[in-house]
Short mmCIF file of C-alpha atoms and ligand atoms in Angstrom, two decimals:
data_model
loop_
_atom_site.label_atom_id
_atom_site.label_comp_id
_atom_site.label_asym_id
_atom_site.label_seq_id
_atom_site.Cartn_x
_atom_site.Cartn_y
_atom_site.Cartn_z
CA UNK I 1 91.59 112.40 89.93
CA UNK I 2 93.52 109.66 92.02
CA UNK I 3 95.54 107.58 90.59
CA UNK I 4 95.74 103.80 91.88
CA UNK I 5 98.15 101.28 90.99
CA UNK I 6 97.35 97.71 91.85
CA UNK I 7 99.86 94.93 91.90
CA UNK I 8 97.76 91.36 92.63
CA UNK I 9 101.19 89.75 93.06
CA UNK I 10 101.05 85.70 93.13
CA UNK I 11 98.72 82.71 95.10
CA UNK I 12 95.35 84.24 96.17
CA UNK I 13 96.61 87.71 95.28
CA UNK I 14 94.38 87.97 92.35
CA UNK I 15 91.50 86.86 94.33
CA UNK I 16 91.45 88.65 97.13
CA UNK I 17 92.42 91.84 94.76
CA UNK I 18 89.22 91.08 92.40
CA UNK I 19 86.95 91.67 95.31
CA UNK I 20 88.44 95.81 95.72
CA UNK I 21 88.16 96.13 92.11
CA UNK I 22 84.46 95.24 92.41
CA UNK I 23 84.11 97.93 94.99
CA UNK I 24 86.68 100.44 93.19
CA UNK I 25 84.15 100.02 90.18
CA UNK I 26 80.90 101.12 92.32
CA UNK I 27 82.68 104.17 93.39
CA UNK I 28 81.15 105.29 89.93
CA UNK I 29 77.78 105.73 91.13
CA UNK I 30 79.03 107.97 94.07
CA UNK I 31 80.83 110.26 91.25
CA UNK I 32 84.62 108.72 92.47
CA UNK I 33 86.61 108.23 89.71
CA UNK I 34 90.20 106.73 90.55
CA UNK I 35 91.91 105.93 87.38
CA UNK I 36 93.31 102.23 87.71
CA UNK I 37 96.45 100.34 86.22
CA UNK I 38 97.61 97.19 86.86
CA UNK I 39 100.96 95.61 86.92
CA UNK I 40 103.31 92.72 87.91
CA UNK I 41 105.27 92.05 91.53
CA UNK I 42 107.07 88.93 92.91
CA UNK I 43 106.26 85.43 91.46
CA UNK I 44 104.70 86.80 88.32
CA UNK I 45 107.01 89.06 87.43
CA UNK I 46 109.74 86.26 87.70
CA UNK I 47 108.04 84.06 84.98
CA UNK I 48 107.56 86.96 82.91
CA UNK I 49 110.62 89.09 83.06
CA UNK I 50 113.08 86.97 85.23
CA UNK I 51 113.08 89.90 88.42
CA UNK I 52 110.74 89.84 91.24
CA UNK I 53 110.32 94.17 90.52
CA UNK I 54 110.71 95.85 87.12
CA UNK I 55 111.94 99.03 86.75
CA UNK I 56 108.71 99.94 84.87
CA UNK I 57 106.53 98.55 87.59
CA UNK I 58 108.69 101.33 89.92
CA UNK I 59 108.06 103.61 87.43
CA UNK I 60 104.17 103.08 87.22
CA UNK I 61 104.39 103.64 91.14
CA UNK I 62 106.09 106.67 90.68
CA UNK I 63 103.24 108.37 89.08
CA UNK I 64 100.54 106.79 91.38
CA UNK I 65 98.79 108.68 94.43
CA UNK I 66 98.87 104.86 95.98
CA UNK I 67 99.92 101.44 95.91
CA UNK I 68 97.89 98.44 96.16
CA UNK I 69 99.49 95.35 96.83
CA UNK I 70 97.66 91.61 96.98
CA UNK I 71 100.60 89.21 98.12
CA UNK I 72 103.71 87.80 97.15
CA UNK I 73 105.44 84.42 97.20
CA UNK I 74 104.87 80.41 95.92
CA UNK I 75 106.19 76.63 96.15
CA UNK I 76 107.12 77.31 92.37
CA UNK I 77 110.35 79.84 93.37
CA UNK I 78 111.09 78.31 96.57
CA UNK I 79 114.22 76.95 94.72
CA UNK I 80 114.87 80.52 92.60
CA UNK I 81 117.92 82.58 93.73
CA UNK I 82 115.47 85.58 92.86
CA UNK I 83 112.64 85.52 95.67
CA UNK I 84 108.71 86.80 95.23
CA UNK I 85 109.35 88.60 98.18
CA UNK I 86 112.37 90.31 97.49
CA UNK I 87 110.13 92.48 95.06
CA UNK I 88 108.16 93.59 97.74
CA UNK I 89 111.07 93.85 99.91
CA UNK I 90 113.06 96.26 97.11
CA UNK I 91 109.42 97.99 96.64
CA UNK I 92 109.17 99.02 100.56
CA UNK I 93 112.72 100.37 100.57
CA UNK I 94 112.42 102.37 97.30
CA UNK I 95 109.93 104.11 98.37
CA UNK I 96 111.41 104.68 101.88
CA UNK I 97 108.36 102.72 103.37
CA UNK I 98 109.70 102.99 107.15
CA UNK I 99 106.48 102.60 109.02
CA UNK I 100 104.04 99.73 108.56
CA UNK I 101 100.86 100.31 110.54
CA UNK I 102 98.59 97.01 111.32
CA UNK I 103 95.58 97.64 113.06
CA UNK I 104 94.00 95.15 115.22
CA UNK I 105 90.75 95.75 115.74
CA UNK I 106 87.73 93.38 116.33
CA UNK I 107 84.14 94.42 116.06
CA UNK I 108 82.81 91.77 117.74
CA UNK I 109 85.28 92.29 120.67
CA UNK I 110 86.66 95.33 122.65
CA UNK I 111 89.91 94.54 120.55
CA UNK I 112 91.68 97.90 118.94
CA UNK I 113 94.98 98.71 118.44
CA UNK I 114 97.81 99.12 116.51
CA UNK I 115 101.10 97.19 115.58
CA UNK I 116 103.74 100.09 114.22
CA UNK I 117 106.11 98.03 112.33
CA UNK I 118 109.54 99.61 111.75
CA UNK I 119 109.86 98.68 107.81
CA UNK I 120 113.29 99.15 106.03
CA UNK I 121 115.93 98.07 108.86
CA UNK I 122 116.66 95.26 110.93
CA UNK I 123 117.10 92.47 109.76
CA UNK I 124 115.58 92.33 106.90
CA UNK I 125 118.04 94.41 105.10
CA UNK I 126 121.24 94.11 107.73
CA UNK I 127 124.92 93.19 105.96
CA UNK I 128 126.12 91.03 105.57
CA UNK I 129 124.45 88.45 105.29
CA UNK I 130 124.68 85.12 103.24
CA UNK I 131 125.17 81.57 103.41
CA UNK I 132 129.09 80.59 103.06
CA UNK I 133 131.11 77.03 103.67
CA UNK I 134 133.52 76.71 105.83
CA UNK I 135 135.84 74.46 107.70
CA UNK I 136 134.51 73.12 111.22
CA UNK I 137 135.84 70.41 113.05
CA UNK I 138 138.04 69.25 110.16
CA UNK I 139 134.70 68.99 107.89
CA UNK I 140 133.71 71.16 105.46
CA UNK I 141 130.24 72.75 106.83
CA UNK I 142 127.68 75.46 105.76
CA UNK I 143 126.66 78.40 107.55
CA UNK I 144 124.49 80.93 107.31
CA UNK I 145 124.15 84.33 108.91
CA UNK I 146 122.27 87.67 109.05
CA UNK I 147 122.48 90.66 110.39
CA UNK I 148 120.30 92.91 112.91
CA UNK I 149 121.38 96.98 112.24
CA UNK I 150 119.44 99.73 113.86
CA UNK I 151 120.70 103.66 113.69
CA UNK I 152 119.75 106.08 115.90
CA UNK I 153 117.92 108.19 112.60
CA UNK I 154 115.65 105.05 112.02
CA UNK I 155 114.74 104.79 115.47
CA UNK I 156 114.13 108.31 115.78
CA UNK I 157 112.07 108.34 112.79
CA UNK I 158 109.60 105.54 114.03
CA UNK I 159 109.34 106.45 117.44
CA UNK I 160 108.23 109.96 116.60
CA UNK I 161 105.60 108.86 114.84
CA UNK I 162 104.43 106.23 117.21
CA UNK I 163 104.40 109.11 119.92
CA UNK I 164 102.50 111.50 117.59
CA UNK I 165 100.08 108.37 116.70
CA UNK I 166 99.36 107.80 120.66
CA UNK I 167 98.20 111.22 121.05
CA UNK I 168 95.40 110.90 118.62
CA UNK I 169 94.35 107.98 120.79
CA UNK I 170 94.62 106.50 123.86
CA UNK I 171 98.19 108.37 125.00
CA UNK I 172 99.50 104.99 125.25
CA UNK I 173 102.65 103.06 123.76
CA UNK I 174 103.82 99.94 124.33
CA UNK I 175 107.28 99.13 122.76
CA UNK I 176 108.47 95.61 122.57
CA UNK I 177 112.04 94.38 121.97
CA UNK I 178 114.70 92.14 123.68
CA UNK I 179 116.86 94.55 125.24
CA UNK I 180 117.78 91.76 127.58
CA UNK I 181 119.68 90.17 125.18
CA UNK I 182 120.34 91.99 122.01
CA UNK I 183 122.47 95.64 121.28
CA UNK I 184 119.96 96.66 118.32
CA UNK I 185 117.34 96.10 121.58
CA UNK I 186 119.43 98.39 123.73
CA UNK I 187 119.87 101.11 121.45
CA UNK I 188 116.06 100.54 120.62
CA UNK I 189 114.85 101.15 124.27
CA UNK I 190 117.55 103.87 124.68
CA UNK I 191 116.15 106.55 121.99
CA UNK I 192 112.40 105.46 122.49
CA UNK I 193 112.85 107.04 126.14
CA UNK I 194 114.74 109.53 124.76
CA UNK I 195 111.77 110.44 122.36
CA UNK I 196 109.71 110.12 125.43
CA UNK I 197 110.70 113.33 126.95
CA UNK I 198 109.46 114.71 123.88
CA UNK I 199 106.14 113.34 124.67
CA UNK I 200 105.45 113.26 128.80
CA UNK I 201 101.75 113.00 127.90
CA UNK I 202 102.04 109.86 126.42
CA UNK I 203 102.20 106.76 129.35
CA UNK I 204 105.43 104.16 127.70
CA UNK I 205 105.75 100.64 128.34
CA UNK I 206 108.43 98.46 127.40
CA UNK I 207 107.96 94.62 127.45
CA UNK I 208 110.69 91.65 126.41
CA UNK I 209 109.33 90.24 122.76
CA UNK I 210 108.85 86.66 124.87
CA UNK I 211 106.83 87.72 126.90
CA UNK I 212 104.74 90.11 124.75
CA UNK I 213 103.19 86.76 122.79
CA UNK I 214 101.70 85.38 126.18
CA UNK I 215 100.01 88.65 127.27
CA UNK I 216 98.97 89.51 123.83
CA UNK I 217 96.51 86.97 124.22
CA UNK I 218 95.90 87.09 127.92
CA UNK I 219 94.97 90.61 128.08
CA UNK I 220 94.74 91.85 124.83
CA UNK I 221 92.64 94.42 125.93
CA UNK I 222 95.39 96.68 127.35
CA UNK I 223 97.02 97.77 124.07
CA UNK I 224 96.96 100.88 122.34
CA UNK I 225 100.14 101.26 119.89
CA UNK I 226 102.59 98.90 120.09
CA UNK I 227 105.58 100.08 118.20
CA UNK I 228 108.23 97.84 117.55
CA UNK I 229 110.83 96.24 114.94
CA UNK I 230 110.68 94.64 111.01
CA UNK I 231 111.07 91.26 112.35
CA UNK I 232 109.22 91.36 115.80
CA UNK I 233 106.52 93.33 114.19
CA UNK I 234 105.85 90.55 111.34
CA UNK I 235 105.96 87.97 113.94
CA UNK I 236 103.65 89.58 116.13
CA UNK I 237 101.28 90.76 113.41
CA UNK I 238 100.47 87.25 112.81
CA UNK I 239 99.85 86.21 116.40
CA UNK I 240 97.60 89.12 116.77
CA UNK I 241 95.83 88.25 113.49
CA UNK I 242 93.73 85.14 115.82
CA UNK I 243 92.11 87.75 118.11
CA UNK I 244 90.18 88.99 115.23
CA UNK I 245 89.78 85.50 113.84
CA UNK I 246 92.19 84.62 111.16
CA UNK I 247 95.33 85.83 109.36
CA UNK I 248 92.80 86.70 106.28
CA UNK I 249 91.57 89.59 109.04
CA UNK I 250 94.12 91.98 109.08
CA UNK I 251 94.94 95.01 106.62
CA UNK I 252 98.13 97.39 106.48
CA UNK I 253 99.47 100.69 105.38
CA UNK I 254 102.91 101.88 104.63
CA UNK I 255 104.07 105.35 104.49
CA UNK I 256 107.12 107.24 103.82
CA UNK I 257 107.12 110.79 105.00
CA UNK I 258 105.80 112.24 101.60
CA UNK I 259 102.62 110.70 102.36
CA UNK I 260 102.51 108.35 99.70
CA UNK I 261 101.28 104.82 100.93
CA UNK I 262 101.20 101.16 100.45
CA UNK I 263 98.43 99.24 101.04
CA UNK I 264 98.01 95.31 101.61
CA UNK I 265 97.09 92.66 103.61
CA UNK I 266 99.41 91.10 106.48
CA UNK I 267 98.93 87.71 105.39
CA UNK I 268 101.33 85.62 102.48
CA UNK I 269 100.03 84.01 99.31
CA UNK I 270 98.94 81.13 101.01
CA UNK I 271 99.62 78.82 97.65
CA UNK I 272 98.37 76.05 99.36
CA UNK I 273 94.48 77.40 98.80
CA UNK I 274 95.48 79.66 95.84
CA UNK I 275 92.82 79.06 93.01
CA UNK I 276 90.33 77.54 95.15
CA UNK I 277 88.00 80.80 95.68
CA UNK I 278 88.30 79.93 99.23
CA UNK I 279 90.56 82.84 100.27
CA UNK I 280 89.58 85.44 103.28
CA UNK I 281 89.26 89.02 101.50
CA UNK I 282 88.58 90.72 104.68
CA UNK I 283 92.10 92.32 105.49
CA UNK I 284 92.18 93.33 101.45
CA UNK I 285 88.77 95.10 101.68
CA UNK I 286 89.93 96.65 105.16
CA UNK I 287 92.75 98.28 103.67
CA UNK I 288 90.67 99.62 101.12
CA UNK I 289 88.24 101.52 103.72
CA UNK I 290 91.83 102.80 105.10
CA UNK I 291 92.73 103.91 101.38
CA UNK I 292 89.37 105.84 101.22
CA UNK I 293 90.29 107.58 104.84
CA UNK I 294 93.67 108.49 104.11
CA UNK I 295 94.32 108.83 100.12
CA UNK I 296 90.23 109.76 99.35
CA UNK I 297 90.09 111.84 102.56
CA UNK I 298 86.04 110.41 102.28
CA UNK I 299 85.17 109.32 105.36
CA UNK I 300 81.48 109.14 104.29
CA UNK I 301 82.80 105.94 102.07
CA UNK I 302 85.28 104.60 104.44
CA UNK I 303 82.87 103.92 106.82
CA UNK I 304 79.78 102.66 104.45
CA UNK I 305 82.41 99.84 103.55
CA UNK I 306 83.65 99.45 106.80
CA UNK I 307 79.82 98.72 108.04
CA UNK I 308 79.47 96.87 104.84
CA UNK I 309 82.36 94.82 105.62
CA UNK I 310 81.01 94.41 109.20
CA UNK I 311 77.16 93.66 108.39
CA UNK I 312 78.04 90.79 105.78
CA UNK I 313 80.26 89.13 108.88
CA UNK I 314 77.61 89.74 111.57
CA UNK I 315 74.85 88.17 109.46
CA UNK I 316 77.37 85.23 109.77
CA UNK I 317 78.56 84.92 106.19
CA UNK I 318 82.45 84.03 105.92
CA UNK I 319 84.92 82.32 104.15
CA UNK I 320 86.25 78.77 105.87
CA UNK I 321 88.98 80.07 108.25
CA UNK I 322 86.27 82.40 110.33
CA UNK I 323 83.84 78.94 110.46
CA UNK I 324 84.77 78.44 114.71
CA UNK I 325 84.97 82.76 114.82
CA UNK I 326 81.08 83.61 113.41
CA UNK I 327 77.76 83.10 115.21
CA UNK I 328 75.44 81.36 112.52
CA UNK I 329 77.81 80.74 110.34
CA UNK I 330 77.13 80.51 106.92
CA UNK I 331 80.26 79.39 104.61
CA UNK I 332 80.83 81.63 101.04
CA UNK I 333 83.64 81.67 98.32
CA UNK I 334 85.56 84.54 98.20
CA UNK I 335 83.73 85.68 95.15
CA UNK I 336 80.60 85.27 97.08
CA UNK I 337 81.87 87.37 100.07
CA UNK I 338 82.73 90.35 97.89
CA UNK I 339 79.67 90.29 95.87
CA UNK I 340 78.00 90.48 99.58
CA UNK I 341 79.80 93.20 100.64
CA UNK I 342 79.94 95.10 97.60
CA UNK I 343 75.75 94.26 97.79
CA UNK I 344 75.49 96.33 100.96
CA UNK I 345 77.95 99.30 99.80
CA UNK I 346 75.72 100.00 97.25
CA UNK I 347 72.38 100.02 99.21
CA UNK I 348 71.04 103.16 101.26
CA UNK I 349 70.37 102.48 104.87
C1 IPM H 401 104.36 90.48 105.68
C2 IPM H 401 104.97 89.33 104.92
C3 IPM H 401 106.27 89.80 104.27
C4 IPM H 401 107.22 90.22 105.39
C5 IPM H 401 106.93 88.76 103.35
C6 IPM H 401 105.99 88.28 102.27
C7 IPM H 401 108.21 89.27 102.75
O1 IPM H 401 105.16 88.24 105.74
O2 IPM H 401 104.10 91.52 105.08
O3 IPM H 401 104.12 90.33 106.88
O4 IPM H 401 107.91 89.36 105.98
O5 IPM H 401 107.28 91.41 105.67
MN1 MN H 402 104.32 88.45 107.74
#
């Protein structure tokens, strides 16, 4: 029995998450059975217990095979000292969530690859940091600053498993930084090449962040792995996210190296269509078919949703942000979407 914990989170969290569970329920008539709990993260779990992560929603991880995540973040907390996203920044790094893998893959075009996304370093978690006043000029004057910390163990760590993740496919990594510029770049290039030696069959690339966004969408094509940092990685992920049609598109897994995993979607909470039943579920109902590879080890299922998935958007049927991506396109709710997809899961052909 596999036990799933799902944490809907805040804006269109809970509807993009109800579409899985719909799915998650018809596993029945395939004899699945993953037992299912729910419980709070970010926004939600401010209003009700004044923390963005509860020790008890840790602990309900702790004794899950997996973690489901919908998305985190509002207008409402913008103002809070206590961030949404903290809670799903404190949940990546208690579970030592290092890698973040973001595939890119469109059906409709010869678009596949992957964005390896270092996870708990950087800047994301570099001190200090803060926001202080002090005296410039003769006037008294905020400022703000972060830092950007790599080791040599973290880079290690990622760049092994980008090299062992280009062997299973096209023996090709591409890592991106801004060695140009920054040390944490230097150092970054520096042990990747060192890894390299590690790995001669692999062919390595390195490009300069910059320049990475223009040929990302020049010649997409090119890419196999792309491995690169917590910031550049989330910056890039959402660039990459229009070459398969929207930021709704694109799913994710985390892992730590006890094979434990989170998955979610790469986009936010988008509170500005929250409630409307207008949300994309696609990159939600992708990361399920990757939950059913890796944590189900069925591939038989993984792929009927994956075609199921695919079908419902080559008949044309999508929610408003794939309206200038879809041949025929034919506009459906969120709801509507699911139901469609969950229609042609459960048929035989
Ligand atoms: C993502 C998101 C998160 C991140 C936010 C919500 C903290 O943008 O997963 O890409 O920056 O990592
Ligand atoms: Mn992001």
């Amino acid at each position: 029995m596999i036990n799933l914990i799902i944490l809907p989170g805040d804006g269109i969290g809970p509807e993009i998450i109800k579409q899985i569970s719909k799915i998650l329920k018809s596993l029945n008539i395939f004899n699945i059975k993953i037992n299912i709990i729910y419980s709070y993260i970010g926004g939600i779990s401010i209003d009700k217990y004044n923390i963005p992560l509860t020790k008890k929603t840790i602990n309900l991880c702790k004794n899950s095979d997996a973690i489901f995540l919908g998305c985190v973040g509002g207008y409402k907390w913008e103002k809070y000292y206590l961030k949404p996203e903290m809670g799903l920044l404190e949940l990546r790094k208690e579970f030592n969530f290092f890698a973040n893998i973001r595939p890119i893959k469109c059906p409709f075009k010869n678009i596949d690859f992957i964005i390896l996304r270092e996870l708990n370093g950087g800047i994301y978690y570099g001190k200090p940091r803060g926001i202080s006043k002090q005296i410039i000029n003769n006037i008294p004057t905020w400022y703000s600053y972060n830092t950007e910390i790599y080791n040599e163990q973290e880079i290690i760590k990622i760049a092994r498993l980008g090299f062992n993740l280009s062997k299973n496919r096209k023996k090709k990594l591409c890592s991106i930084d801004k060695s140009n510029v920054l040390e944490t770049s230097k150092l970054w290039r520096k042990i990747i090449n060192y890894i390299h030696n590690y790995y001669f069959d692999v062919k390595l690339k390195h490009i300069y962040i910059d320049y990475s966004t223009i040929e990302l969408i020049k010649n997409p094509y090119i890419f196999d792995i792309i491995i690169t940092s917590n910031l550049f990685g989330d910056i890039l992920s959402d660039e990459c996210s229009l070459l398969t049609g929207s930021l709704g598109m694109l799913p994710s897994i985390s892992l730590n190296n006890k094979s434990f995993s989170l998955f979610e979607p790469c986009h936010g909470s988008a509170p500005n269509i929250a409630g409307k039943n207008i949300a994309n579920p696609v990159g939600t109902l992708l990361s399920l078919v990757i939950f059913f590879e890796y944590v189900l080890n069925n591939k038989f299922i993984s792929n009927k949703l994956y075609f199921s998935i695919f079908k419902t958007l080559s008949l044309g049927f999508g929610t408003l942000d794939m309206k200038n991506y879809l041949n025929n396109f034919k506009l459906v709710s969120t709801d509507e979407f699911g139901d469609l997809v969950n229609h042609f899961f459960l048929i035989n052909d």
